[in-house]
């Protein structure tokens, strides 16, 4: 399904790796009170959750699938060829397809969960955001296989190599559009629940990779805030920002913290619920 | 939502109680515009009792800021609560307008 029937409410899940599981807490609250979402948008880690929700899985199924998709297995094996290319670029012909980790385990996980499913099989219209490696432009994916779109959307710079979809070489959506509320606005939605996160920086900078990730976090966070400001001020759409508070630090693969992350998402959504219900009531009665 | 206004010298202190959101922002915008048209170009928006602010609320503040500056004055924020302050910071407001932890400090800033 990629034609929205009724553009009333969108749920946009931004980048944030494990923190994106907070969207399941949001989903839980919406399900409990019977509020249906008409459109889902995901970016990077948020894409995984948006996709499982769009396919109609229950909250418990989404949690189970997340743990199958996003766990330590996906960074267990280094991409030896990439390291050799980095060390001896002329000999091993360094190119843009660089990533520190071998992506076979991630692809295996994605294929085990989503198989050959396409965007046409979602029960809620779904849009996933990636970034064109060459131009830096955000790319909205809404057709083709879910595995291809997800693999592209979560191609975290330096960690996994870019992924080709059609003619374009794509990387993580967070590089261009960490909280893509504009995608929902473009689709005509006037009420948007935006679940966004700042990218955590490494706890300690004790290697070149952590140094690079730290700088990547700084840049992504500044982009996130700049986009947030622009979309909140420049458009007429009402954006309800759901920003869970994390007293515990949650980093890229802290999947054991998923129950806590969901709980914080649930709590943040509970706080926004009365306002959302009032707004939906206004829209319904107008 | 409730709006109260008090005047200290040439400064209008607009105190909001409740939420500034899509259901209330038009009233806030109109109230700020009304103060400016009455000749109060220096305004303080007291956010101490504002529990929630959505994108519509941010736009209402921006409208008030633009109008006050176009008339030669300024709109300053006072005492935003942590949740509202977080939204204001995310939207970059501290880089374009002055915000103070208390009403007294905001009022004093107009005397500097």
mmCIF file of C-alpha atoms in Angstrom:
data_model
loop_
_atom_site.group_PDB
_atom_site.id
_atom_site.type_symbol
_atom_site.label_atom_id
_atom_site.label_comp_id
_atom_site.label_asym_id
_atom_site.label_seq_id
_atom_site.Cartn_x
_atom_site.Cartn_y
_atom_site.Cartn_z
ATOM 1 C CA UNK A 1 0.000 0.000 0.000
ATOM 2 C CA UNK A 2 1.470 3.354 -0.934
ATOM 3 C CA UNK A 3 -1.585 5.518 -1.516
ATOM 4 C CA UNK A 4 -2.816 7.107 1.719
ATOM 5 C CA UNK A 5 -6.590 6.955 2.023
ATOM 6 C CA UNK A 6 -7.019 9.492 4.786
ATOM 7 C CA UNK A 7 -4.160 11.826 5.670
ATOM 8 C CA UNK A 8 -5.123 12.655 9.210
ATOM 9 C CA UNK A 9 -2.301 11.501 11.452
ATOM 10 C CA UNK A 10 1.276 10.475 10.668
ATOM 11 C CA UNK A 11 3.870 8.863 12.885
ATOM 12 C CA UNK A 12 7.414 9.856 11.972
ATOM 13 C CA UNK A 13 10.249 7.901 13.612
ATOM 14 C CA UNK A 14 13.641 9.519 13.322
ATOM 15 C CA UNK A 15 17.109 8.041 13.498
ATOM 16 C CA UNK A 16 18.460 6.820 16.827
ATOM 17 C CA UNK A 17 19.294 3.085 16.655
ATOM 18 C CA UNK A 18 18.007 1.293 19.776
ATOM 19 C CA UNK A 19 16.386 4.486 21.073
ATOM 20 C CA UNK A 20 13.932 4.212 18.159
ATOM 21 C CA UNK A 21 12.287 1.372 20.104
ATOM 22 C CA UNK A 22 10.600 4.196 22.049
ATOM 23 C CA UNK A 23 8.286 4.388 19.028
ATOM 24 C CA UNK A 24 6.887 1.010 20.154
ATOM 25 C CA UNK A 25 5.879 2.673 23.427
ATOM 26 C CA UNK A 26 4.133 5.377 21.409
ATOM 27 C CA UNK A 27 2.464 2.688 19.285
ATOM 28 C CA UNK A 28 1.344 0.845 22.415
ATOM 29 C CA UNK A 29 -0.414 3.941 23.779
ATOM 30 C CA UNK A 30 -2.071 4.715 20.421
ATOM 31 C CA UNK A 31 -3.289 1.111 20.132
ATOM 32 C CA UNK A 32 -4.635 1.141 23.687
ATOM 33 C CA UNK A 33 -6.788 4.223 23.086
ATOM 34 C CA UNK A 34 -7.764 3.203 19.550
ATOM 35 C CA UNK A 35 -6.031 5.971 17.605
ATOM 36 C CA UNK A 36 -5.086 4.820 14.123
ATOM 37 C CA UNK A 37 -2.112 6.174 12.229
ATOM 38 C CA UNK A 38 -2.700 6.922 8.544
ATOM 39 C CA UNK A 39 0.899 7.080 7.435
ATOM 40 C CA UNK A 40 4.304 5.952 8.742
ATOM 41 C CA UNK A 41 7.686 7.484 7.988
ATOM 42 C CA UNK A 42 11.008 6.066 9.169
ATOM 43 C CA UNK A 43 14.634 7.044 8.989
ATOM 44 C CA UNK A 44 17.662 4.883 9.817
ATOM 45 C CA UNK A 45 16.887 2.851 12.991
ATOM 46 C CA UNK A 46 13.392 4.351 12.902
ATOM 47 C CA UNK A 47 12.852 2.614 9.554
ATOM 48 C CA UNK A 48 12.945 -0.812 11.192
ATOM 49 C CA UNK A 49 10.149 0.074 13.606
ATOM 50 C CA UNK A 50 8.086 1.983 11.050
ATOM 51 C CA UNK A 51 8.251 -1.047 8.758
ATOM 52 C CA UNK A 52 7.193 -3.642 11.315
ATOM 53 C CA UNK A 53 4.321 -1.360 12.383
ATOM 54 C CA UNK A 54 3.294 -0.742 8.756
ATOM 55 C CA UNK A 55 3.129 -4.488 8.143
ATOM 56 C CA UNK A 56 0.561 -4.772 10.904
ATOM 57 C CA UNK A 57 2.571 -6.648 13.519
ATOM 58 C CA UNK A 58 1.494 -6.322 17.144
ATOM 59 C CA UNK A 59 3.674 -4.471 19.646
ATOM 60 C CA UNK A 60 4.956 -7.758 21.080
ATOM 61 C CA UNK A 61 5.761 -9.075 17.610
ATOM 62 C CA UNK A 62 7.566 -5.807 16.789
ATOM 63 C CA UNK A 63 9.712 -6.204 19.926
ATOM 64 C CA UNK A 64 10.556 -9.789 19.037
ATOM 65 C CA UNK A 65 11.402 -8.872 15.432
ATOM 66 C CA UNK A 66 13.560 -5.962 16.569
ATOM 67 C CA UNK A 67 15.666 -8.237 18.717
ATOM 68 C CA UNK A 68 16.087 -10.607 15.773
ATOM 69 C CA UNK A 69 17.068 -7.742 13.455
ATOM 70 C CA UNK A 70 19.219 -5.491 15.604
ATOM 71 C CA UNK A 71 21.671 -7.377 17.784
ATOM 72 C CA UNK A 72 25.394 -7.934 18.214
ATOM 73 C CA UNK A 73 25.512 -10.460 15.357
ATOM 74 C CA UNK A 74 25.425 -7.645 12.821
ATOM 75 C CA UNK A 75 28.752 -6.187 13.939
ATOM 76 C CA UNK A 76 30.511 -9.440 14.787
ATOM 77 C CA UNK A 77 32.491 -9.683 11.573
ATOM 78 C CA UNK A 78 34.780 -6.957 10.263
ATOM 79 C CA UNK A 79 34.817 -6.183 6.558
ATOM 80 C CA UNK A 80 38.398 -7.246 5.891
ATOM 81 C CA UNK A 81 38.385 -6.025 2.304
ATOM 82 C CA UNK A 82 37.373 -2.532 3.414
ATOM 83 C CA UNK A 83 40.229 -2.445 5.899
ATOM 84 C CA UNK A 84 42.692 -3.581 3.243
ATOM 85 C CA UNK A 85 41.303 -0.956 0.867
ATOM 86 C CA UNK A 86 41.819 1.694 3.540
ATOM 87 C CA UNK A 87 45.376 0.568 4.265
ATOM 88 C CA UNK A 88 46.474 0.064 0.667
ATOM 89 C CA UNK A 89 44.044 2.102 -1.442
ATOM 90 C CA UNK A 90 45.938 1.752 -4.719
ATOM 91 C CA UNK A 91 46.485 -1.977 -4.433
ATOM 92 C CA UNK A 92 42.961 -2.864 -3.321
ATOM 93 C CA UNK A 93 41.232 -0.073 -5.295
ATOM 94 C CA UNK A 94 39.541 1.998 -2.600
ATOM 95 C CA UNK A 95 36.070 3.165 -3.602
ATOM 96 C CA UNK A 96 32.836 4.477 -2.067
ATOM 97 C CA UNK A 97 31.690 1.008 -1.002
ATOM 98 C CA UNK A 98 33.490 1.192 2.335
ATOM 99 C CA UNK A 99 32.170 -0.141 5.631
ATOM 100 C CA UNK A 100 33.897 -1.368 8.781
ATOM 101 C CA UNK A 101 31.590 -4.343 9.207
ATOM 102 C CA UNK A 102 30.629 -7.162 6.917
ATOM 103 C CA UNK A 103 26.917 -6.743 6.100
ATOM 104 C CA UNK A 104 26.055 -10.401 5.429
ATOM 105 C CA UNK A 105 24.675 -10.996 8.931
ATOM 106 C CA UNK A 106 22.511 -7.869 8.743
ATOM 107 C CA UNK A 107 21.171 -8.821 5.315
ATOM 108 C CA UNK A 108 20.469 -12.340 6.570
ATOM 109 C CA UNK A 109 18.485 -10.915 9.513
ATOM 110 C CA UNK A 110 16.555 -8.518 7.279
ATOM 111 C CA UNK A 111 15.717 -11.280 4.781
ATOM 112 C CA UNK A 112 14.684 -13.673 7.548
ATOM 113 C CA UNK A 113 12.141 -11.150 8.835
ATOM 114 C CA UNK A 114 10.936 -9.405 5.676
ATOM 115 C CA UNK A 115 11.713 -11.926 2.926
ATOM 116 C CA UNK A 116 10.748 -10.555 -0.468
ATOM 117 C CA UNK A 117 7.975 -8.310 0.904
ATOM 118 C CA UNK A 118 7.440 -5.019 -0.864
ATOM 119 C CA UNK A 119 5.875 -1.681 0.048
ATOM 120 C CA UNK A 120 2.633 -2.852 -1.560
ATOM 121 C CA UNK A 121 2.172 -5.336 1.305
ATOM 122 C CA UNK A 122 2.025 -2.815 4.147
ATOM 123 C CA UNK A 123 -1.337 -2.168 5.777
ATOM 124 C CA UNK A 124 -0.400 1.457 6.495
ATOM 125 C CA UNK A 125 1.355 3.571 3.812
ATOM 126 C CA UNK A 126 5.096 3.554 4.528
ATOM 127 C CA UNK A 127 7.912 5.884 3.505
ATOM 128 C CA UNK A 128 11.559 5.255 4.370
ATOM 129 C CA UNK A 129 14.310 7.826 4.095
ATOM 130 C CA UNK A 130 17.877 7.299 2.895
ATOM 131 C CA UNK A 131 20.514 9.659 1.500
ATOM 132 C CA UNK A 132 22.083 9.742 -1.960
ATOM 133 C CA UNK A 133 25.777 9.071 -1.369
ATOM 134 C CA UNK A 134 26.916 11.221 -4.295
ATOM 135 C CA UNK A 135 24.606 14.249 -4.061
ATOM 136 C CA UNK A 136 23.739 14.175 -0.340
ATOM 137 C CA UNK A 137 20.042 14.586 -1.169
ATOM 138 C CA UNK A 138 17.422 12.842 0.964
ATOM 139 C CA UNK A 139 15.800 9.979 -0.941
ATOM 140 C CA UNK A 140 12.293 8.823 -0.045
ATOM 141 C CA UNK A 141 11.748 5.128 -0.704
ATOM 142 C CA UNK A 142 8.159 3.931 -1.143
ATOM 143 C CA UNK A 143 8.425 1.110 -3.643
ATOM 144 C CA UNK A 144 10.416 -2.049 -4.261
ATOM 145 C CA UNK A 145 11.482 -4.561 -1.641
ATOM 146 C CA UNK A 146 11.472 -3.602 2.027
ATOM 147 C CA UNK A 147 14.860 -5.263 2.528
ATOM 148 C CA UNK A 148 16.519 -3.014 -0.065
ATOM 149 C CA UNK A 149 14.936 0.129 1.380
ATOM 150 C CA UNK A 150 15.834 -0.826 4.960
ATOM 151 C CA UNK A 151 19.380 -1.820 4.085
ATOM 152 C CA UNK A 152 19.852 1.594 2.443
ATOM 153 C CA UNK A 153 18.177 3.577 5.210
ATOM 154 C CA UNK A 154 20.363 2.028 7.940
ATOM 155 C CA UNK A 155 23.712 2.260 6.126
ATOM 156 C CA UNK A 156 25.387 4.067 9.015
ATOM 157 C CA UNK A 157 28.446 5.910 7.634
ATOM 158 C CA UNK A 158 31.719 4.053 8.176
ATOM 159 C CA UNK A 159 29.893 1.074 9.751
ATOM 160 C CA UNK A 160 28.161 -0.415 6.708
ATOM 161 C CA UNK A 161 28.893 0.128 3.066
ATOM 162 C CA UNK A 162 26.417 2.143 1.005
ATOM 163 C CA UNK A 163 23.638 0.179 -0.721
ATOM 164 C CA UNK A 164 22.527 0.475 -4.301
ATOM 165 C CA UNK A 165 18.811 0.851 -5.013
ATOM 166 C CA UNK A 166 18.119 1.251 -8.712
ATOM 167 C CA UNK A 167 20.530 3.793 -10.131
ATOM 168 C CA UNK A 168 21.401 5.389 -6.812
ATOM 169 C CA UNK A 169 23.984 4.513 -4.211
ATOM 170 C CA UNK A 170 22.352 5.171 -0.838
ATOM 171 C CA UNK A 171 23.461 5.673 2.743
ATOM 172 C CA UNK A 172 21.801 6.299 6.122
ATOM 173 C CA UNK A 173 18.853 8.711 6.007
ATOM 174 C CA UNK A 174 20.215 10.395 9.141
ATOM 175 C CA UNK A 175 22.961 11.958 7.049
ATOM 176 C CA UNK A 176 20.429 14.214 5.298
ATOM 177 C CA UNK A 177 17.147 14.104 7.215
ATOM 178 C CA UNK A 178 17.283 12.608 10.753
ATOM 179 C CA UNK A 179 13.623 13.384 11.571
ATOM 180 C CA UNK A 180 11.810 13.483 8.220
ATOM 181 C CA UNK A 181 8.531 15.193 9.121
ATOM 182 C CA UNK A 182 8.640 16.925 5.721
ATOM 183 C CA UNK A 183 7.826 13.600 4.060
ATOM 184 C CA UNK A 184 4.516 13.464 5.957
ATOM 185 C CA UNK A 185 3.813 17.134 5.187
ATOM 186 C CA UNK A 186 4.422 16.487 1.482
ATOM 187 C CA UNK A 187 1.871 13.671 1.629
ATOM 188 C CA UNK A 188 -0.713 16.135 2.908
ATOM 189 C CA UNK A 189 -0.750 15.182 6.593
ATOM 190 C CA UNK A 190 -1.557 18.070 8.905
ATOM 191 C CA UNK A 191 -1.063 16.354 12.256
ATOM 192 C CA UNK A 192 2.266 14.681 12.869
ATOM 193 C CA UNK A 193 3.605 12.723 15.808
ATOM 194 C CA UNK A 194 7.369 13.053 15.565
ATOM 195 C CA UNK A 195 9.541 10.729 17.633
ATOM 196 C CA UNK A 196 13.077 12.084 17.483
ATOM 197 C CA UNK A 197 16.393 11.468 19.174
ATOM 198 C CA UNK A 198 19.790 12.962 19.388
ATOM 199 C CA UNK A 199 22.583 10.615 18.357
ATOM 200 C CA UNK A 200 24.578 9.368 21.341
ATOM 201 C CA UNK A 201 28.291 10.045 21.265
ATOM 202 C CA UNK A 202 30.729 7.290 22.303
ATOM 203 C CA UNK A 203 31.278 7.123 26.057
ATOM 204 C CA UNK A 204 35.045 7.395 25.677
ATOM 205 C CA UNK A 205 37.122 8.320 22.651
ATOM 206 C CA UNK A 206 39.791 5.663 22.696
ATOM 207 C CA UNK A 207 40.136 4.778 19.018
ATOM 208 C CA UNK A 208 40.048 6.393 15.600
ATOM 209 C CA UNK A 209 36.627 4.850 14.926
ATOM 210 C CA UNK A 210 35.172 6.385 18.096
ATOM 211 C CA UNK A 211 36.753 9.690 17.156
ATOM 212 C CA UNK A 212 34.984 9.524 13.781
ATOM 213 C CA UNK A 213 31.655 8.460 15.363
ATOM 214 C CA UNK A 214 31.885 11.301 17.818
ATOM 215 C CA UNK A 215 32.244 13.833 15.017
ATOM 216 C CA UNK A 216 29.462 12.089 13.100
ATOM 217 C CA UNK A 217 27.187 12.424 16.163
ATOM 218 C CA UNK A 218 28.004 16.117 16.512
ATOM 219 C CA UNK A 219 27.131 16.786 12.868
ATOM 220 C CA UNK A 220 23.973 14.643 12.891
ATOM 221 C CA UNK A 221 22.714 16.300 16.077
ATOM 222 C CA UNK A 222 23.223 19.762 14.642
ATOM 223 C CA UNK A 223 21.392 18.718 11.471
ATOM 224 C CA UNK A 224 18.596 17.218 13.569
ATOM 225 C CA UNK A 225 18.104 20.478 15.486
ATOM 226 C CA UNK A 226 18.303 22.608 12.347
ATOM 227 C CA UNK A 227 15.711 20.431 10.574
ATOM 228 C CA UNK A 228 13.515 20.406 13.668
ATOM 229 C CA UNK A 229 13.552 24.216 13.787
ATOM 230 C CA UNK A 230 12.850 24.593 10.095
ATOM 231 C CA UNK A 231 9.947 22.137 9.968
ATOM 232 C CA UNK A 232 8.351 23.455 13.137
ATOM 233 C CA UNK A 233 8.482 27.075 12.047
ATOM 234 C CA UNK A 234 8.112 27.008 8.278
ATOM 235 C CA UNK A 235 5.054 24.793 7.831
ATOM 236 C CA UNK A 236 1.413 25.021 8.788
ATOM 237 C CA UNK A 237 1.247 21.373 9.895
ATOM 238 C CA UNK A 238 0.957 20.704 13.620
ATOM 239 C CA UNK A 239 3.944 18.706 14.824
ATOM 240 C CA UNK A 240 3.611 17.021 18.188
ATOM 241 C CA UNK A 241 7.123 16.150 19.230
ATOM 242 C CA UNK A 242 7.512 13.071 21.388
ATOM 243 C CA UNK A 243 10.924 13.276 23.050
ATOM 244 C CA UNK A 244 11.448 10.469 25.556
ATOM 245 C CA UNK A 245 13.790 11.217 28.437
ATOM 246 C CA UNK A 246 16.554 8.703 28.929
ATOM 247 C CA UNK A 247 18.249 8.851 32.294
ATOM 248 C CA UNK A 248 20.302 5.818 31.277
ATOM 249 C CA UNK A 249 22.669 6.145 28.339
ATOM 250 C CA UNK A 250 21.459 4.063 25.389
ATOM 251 C CA UNK A 251 24.042 3.388 22.691
ATOM 252 C CA UNK A 252 23.910 1.744 19.271
ATOM 253 C CA UNK A 253 23.550 -1.917 20.290
ATOM 254 C CA UNK A 254 22.138 -1.752 23.822
ATOM 255 C CA UNK A 255 19.265 -4.021 22.789
ATOM 256 C CA UNK A 256 18.970 -5.290 26.374
ATOM 257 C CA UNK A 257 17.622 -1.820 27.206
ATOM 258 C CA UNK A 258 14.698 -2.134 24.766
ATOM 259 C CA UNK A 259 12.064 -2.706 27.513
ATOM 260 C CA UNK A 260 13.286 0.456 29.292
ATOM 261 C CA UNK A 261 13.354 2.420 26.008
ATOM 262 C CA UNK A 262 9.789 1.335 25.180
ATOM 263 C CA UNK A 263 8.660 2.354 28.662
ATOM 264 C CA UNK A 264 10.151 5.841 28.210
ATOM 265 C CA UNK A 265 8.429 6.151 24.829
ATOM 266 C CA UNK A 266 5.139 5.111 26.404
ATOM 267 C CA UNK A 267 5.564 7.675 29.156
ATOM 268 C CA UNK A 268 6.416 10.472 26.682
ATOM 269 C CA UNK A 269 3.344 9.607 24.570
ATOM 270 C CA UNK A 270 1.060 9.529 27.625
ATOM 271 C CA UNK A 271 2.048 13.137 28.262
ATOM 272 C CA UNK A 272 1.041 14.205 24.745
ATOM 273 C CA UNK A 273 -2.100 12.075 24.592
ATOM 274 C CA UNK A 274 -4.670 14.544 26.001
ATOM 275 C CA UNK A 275 -3.598 17.181 23.478
ATOM 276 C CA UNK A 276 -3.599 14.702 20.590
ATOM 277 C CA UNK A 277 -7.082 13.510 21.529
ATOM 278 C CA UNK A 278 -8.367 17.096 21.727
ATOM 279 C CA UNK A 279 -6.899 17.883 18.308
ATOM 280 C CA UNK A 280 -8.322 14.745 16.715
ATOM 281 C CA UNK A 281 -11.684 15.640 18.251
ATOM 282 C CA UNK A 282 -11.497 19.099 16.669
ATOM 283 C CA UNK A 283 -10.601 17.631 13.266
ATOM 284 C CA UNK A 284 -13.402 15.073 13.567
ATOM 285 C CA UNK A 285 -16.030 17.684 14.454
ATOM 286 C CA UNK A 286 -14.965 20.188 11.762
ATOM 287 C CA UNK B 1 -5.361 28.597 28.450
ATOM 288 C CA UNK B 2 -5.417 31.981 30.200
ATOM 289 C CA UNK B 3 -3.617 35.169 29.273
ATOM 290 C CA UNK B 4 -2.951 37.958 31.736
ATOM 291 C CA UNK B 5 -1.095 41.173 31.048
ATOM 292 C CA UNK B 6 0.564 43.614 33.400
ATOM 293 C CA UNK B 7 2.568 46.732 32.595
ATOM 294 C CA UNK B 8 5.851 47.875 34.107
ATOM 295 C CA UNK B 9 7.033 51.208 32.713
ATOM 296 C CA UNK B 10 6.929 50.630 28.961
ATOM 297 C CA UNK B 11 7.180 46.848 29.174
ATOM 298 C CA UNK B 12 4.140 44.598 28.763
ATOM 299 C CA UNK B 13 4.413 41.317 30.654
ATOM 300 C CA UNK B 14 2.189 38.710 29.033
ATOM 301 C CA UNK B 15 1.665 35.732 31.314
ATOM 302 C CA UNK B 16 0.304 32.530 29.824
ATOM 303 C CA UNK B 17 -1.187 29.714 31.853
ATOM 304 C CA UNK B 18 -1.778 26.364 30.122
ATOM 305 C CA UNK B 19 -0.621 25.157 26.708
ATOM 306 C CA UNK B 20 0.413 27.097 23.626
ATOM 307 C CA UNK B 21 -0.622 24.812 20.822
ATOM 308 C CA UNK B 22 -2.744 24.600 17.680
ATOM 309 C CA UNK B 23 -5.909 25.206 19.722
ATOM 310 C CA UNK B 24 -4.624 28.307 21.538
ATOM 311 C CA UNK B 25 -1.799 29.835 19.489
ATOM 312 C CA UNK B 26 -4.058 32.155 17.465
ATOM 313 C CA UNK B 27 -5.216 33.769 20.697
ATOM 314 C CA UNK B 28 -1.613 34.247 21.846
ATOM 315 C CA UNK B 29 -0.624 35.754 18.469
ATOM 316 C CA UNK B 30 -3.597 38.112 18.500
ATOM 317 C CA UNK B 31 -2.878 39.164 22.070
ATOM 318 C CA UNK B 32 0.776 39.942 21.348
ATOM 319 C CA UNK B 33 -0.191 41.855 18.186
ATOM 320 C CA UNK B 34 -2.755 43.786 20.217
ATOM 321 C CA UNK B 35 -0.138 44.861 22.755
ATOM 322 C CA UNK B 36 2.186 46.034 20.001
ATOM 323 C CA UNK B 37 -0.569 48.002 18.269
ATOM 324 C CA UNK B 38 -1.315 49.701 21.604
ATOM 325 C CA UNK B 39 2.270 50.956 21.665
ATOM 326 C CA UNK B 40 3.893 48.322 23.869
ATOM 327 C CA UNK B 41 6.838 47.327 21.716
ATOM 328 C CA UNK B 42 8.853 45.830 24.543
ATOM 329 C CA UNK B 43 7.272 42.613 25.684
ATOM 330 C CA UNK B 44 8.038 39.749 28.028
ATOM 331 C CA UNK B 45 6.323 36.436 27.543
ATOM 332 C CA UNK B 46 6.172 34.815 30.960
ATOM 333 C CA UNK B 47 6.209 31.050 30.359
ATOM 334 C CA UNK B 48 6.435 29.979 33.983
ATOM 335 C CA UNK B 49 2.974 28.391 33.878
ATOM 336 C CA UNK B 50 3.136 27.016 30.347
ATOM 337 C CA UNK B 51 3.152 23.247 30.533
ATOM 338 C CA UNK B 52 3.285 22.435 26.819
ATOM 339 C CA UNK B 53 4.268 24.032 23.550
ATOM 340 C CA UNK B 54 3.746 22.581 20.084
ATOM 341 C CA UNK B 55 4.927 23.762 16.667
ATOM 342 C CA UNK B 56 1.964 26.164 16.484
ATOM 343 C CA UNK B 57 3.123 27.709 19.770
ATOM 344 C CA UNK B 58 6.631 28.177 18.409
ATOM 345 C CA UNK B 59 5.188 29.934 15.369
ATOM 346 C CA UNK B 60 3.096 32.239 17.593
ATOM 347 C CA UNK B 61 6.223 33.308 19.493
ATOM 348 C CA UNK B 62 8.073 33.853 16.230
ATOM 349 C CA UNK B 63 5.217 36.051 14.917
ATOM 350 C CA UNK B 64 5.322 38.103 18.125
ATOM 351 C CA UNK B 65 9.113 38.422 17.916
ATOM 352 C CA UNK B 66 8.972 39.640 14.305
ATOM 353 C CA UNK B 67 6.186 42.145 15.017
ATOM 354 C CA UNK B 68 7.908 43.571 18.093
ATOM 355 C CA UNK B 69 11.220 44.000 16.293
ATOM 356 C CA UNK B 70 9.560 45.548 13.228
ATOM 357 C CA UNK B 71 8.122 48.178 15.576
ATOM 358 C CA UNK B 72 11.536 48.834 17.095
ATOM 359 C CA UNK B 73 11.087 46.773 20.248
ATOM 360 C CA UNK B 74 11.741 43.232 21.361
ATOM 361 C CA UNK B 75 9.998 40.154 22.720
ATOM 362 C CA UNK B 76 11.845 38.280 25.469
ATOM 363 C CA UNK B 77 11.046 35.021 27.180
ATOM 364 C CA UNK B 78 10.952 34.418 30.915
ATOM 365 C CA UNK B 79 11.008 31.317 33.082
ATOM 366 C CA UNK B 80 10.323 28.496 30.607
ATOM 367 C CA UNK B 81 9.787 25.164 32.342
ATOM 368 C CA UNK B 82 12.224 22.330 31.431
ATOM 369 C CA UNK B 83 9.913 20.605 28.899
ATOM 370 C CA UNK B 84 9.112 23.864 27.102
ATOM 371 C CA UNK B 85 12.727 25.021 27.353
ATOM 372 C CA UNK B 86 13.830 21.789 25.662
ATOM 373 C CA UNK B 87 11.496 22.430 22.717
ATOM 374 C CA UNK B 88 12.636 26.073 22.469
ATOM 375 C CA UNK B 89 16.278 24.999 22.465
ATOM 376 C CA UNK B 90 15.693 22.271 19.886
ATOM 377 C CA UNK B 91 14.051 24.856 17.638
ATOM 378 C CA UNK B 92 17.041 27.178 17.997
ATOM 379 C CA UNK B 93 15.238 29.999 19.818
ATOM 380 C CA UNK B 94 18.151 30.827 22.172
ATOM 381 C CA UNK B 95 20.217 31.820 19.148
ATOM 382 C CA UNK B 96 17.685 34.369 17.872
ATOM 383 C CA UNK B 97 15.953 35.747 20.974
ATOM 384 C CA UNK B 98 16.703 36.410 24.619
ATOM 385 C CA UNK B 99 15.406 34.049 27.252
ATOM 386 C CA UNK B 100 15.842 34.427 31.033
ATOM 387 C CA UNK B 101 15.396 31.971 33.887
ATOM 388 C CA UNK B 102 13.149 34.393 35.793
ATOM 389 C CA UNK B 103 10.708 37.199 35.151
ATOM 390 C CA UNK B 104 12.814 39.588 37.264
ATOM 391 C CA UNK B 105 15.862 38.965 35.079
ATOM 392 C CA UNK B 106 13.834 39.440 31.896
ATOM 393 C CA UNK B 107 12.438 42.732 33.242
ATOM 394 C CA UNK B 108 15.897 43.894 34.280
ATOM 395 C CA UNK B 109 17.222 43.189 30.778
ATOM 396 C CA UNK B 110 15.054 45.985 29.357
ATOM 397 C CA UNK B 111 16.665 48.448 31.773
ATOM 398 C CA UNK B 112 20.229 47.639 30.672
#
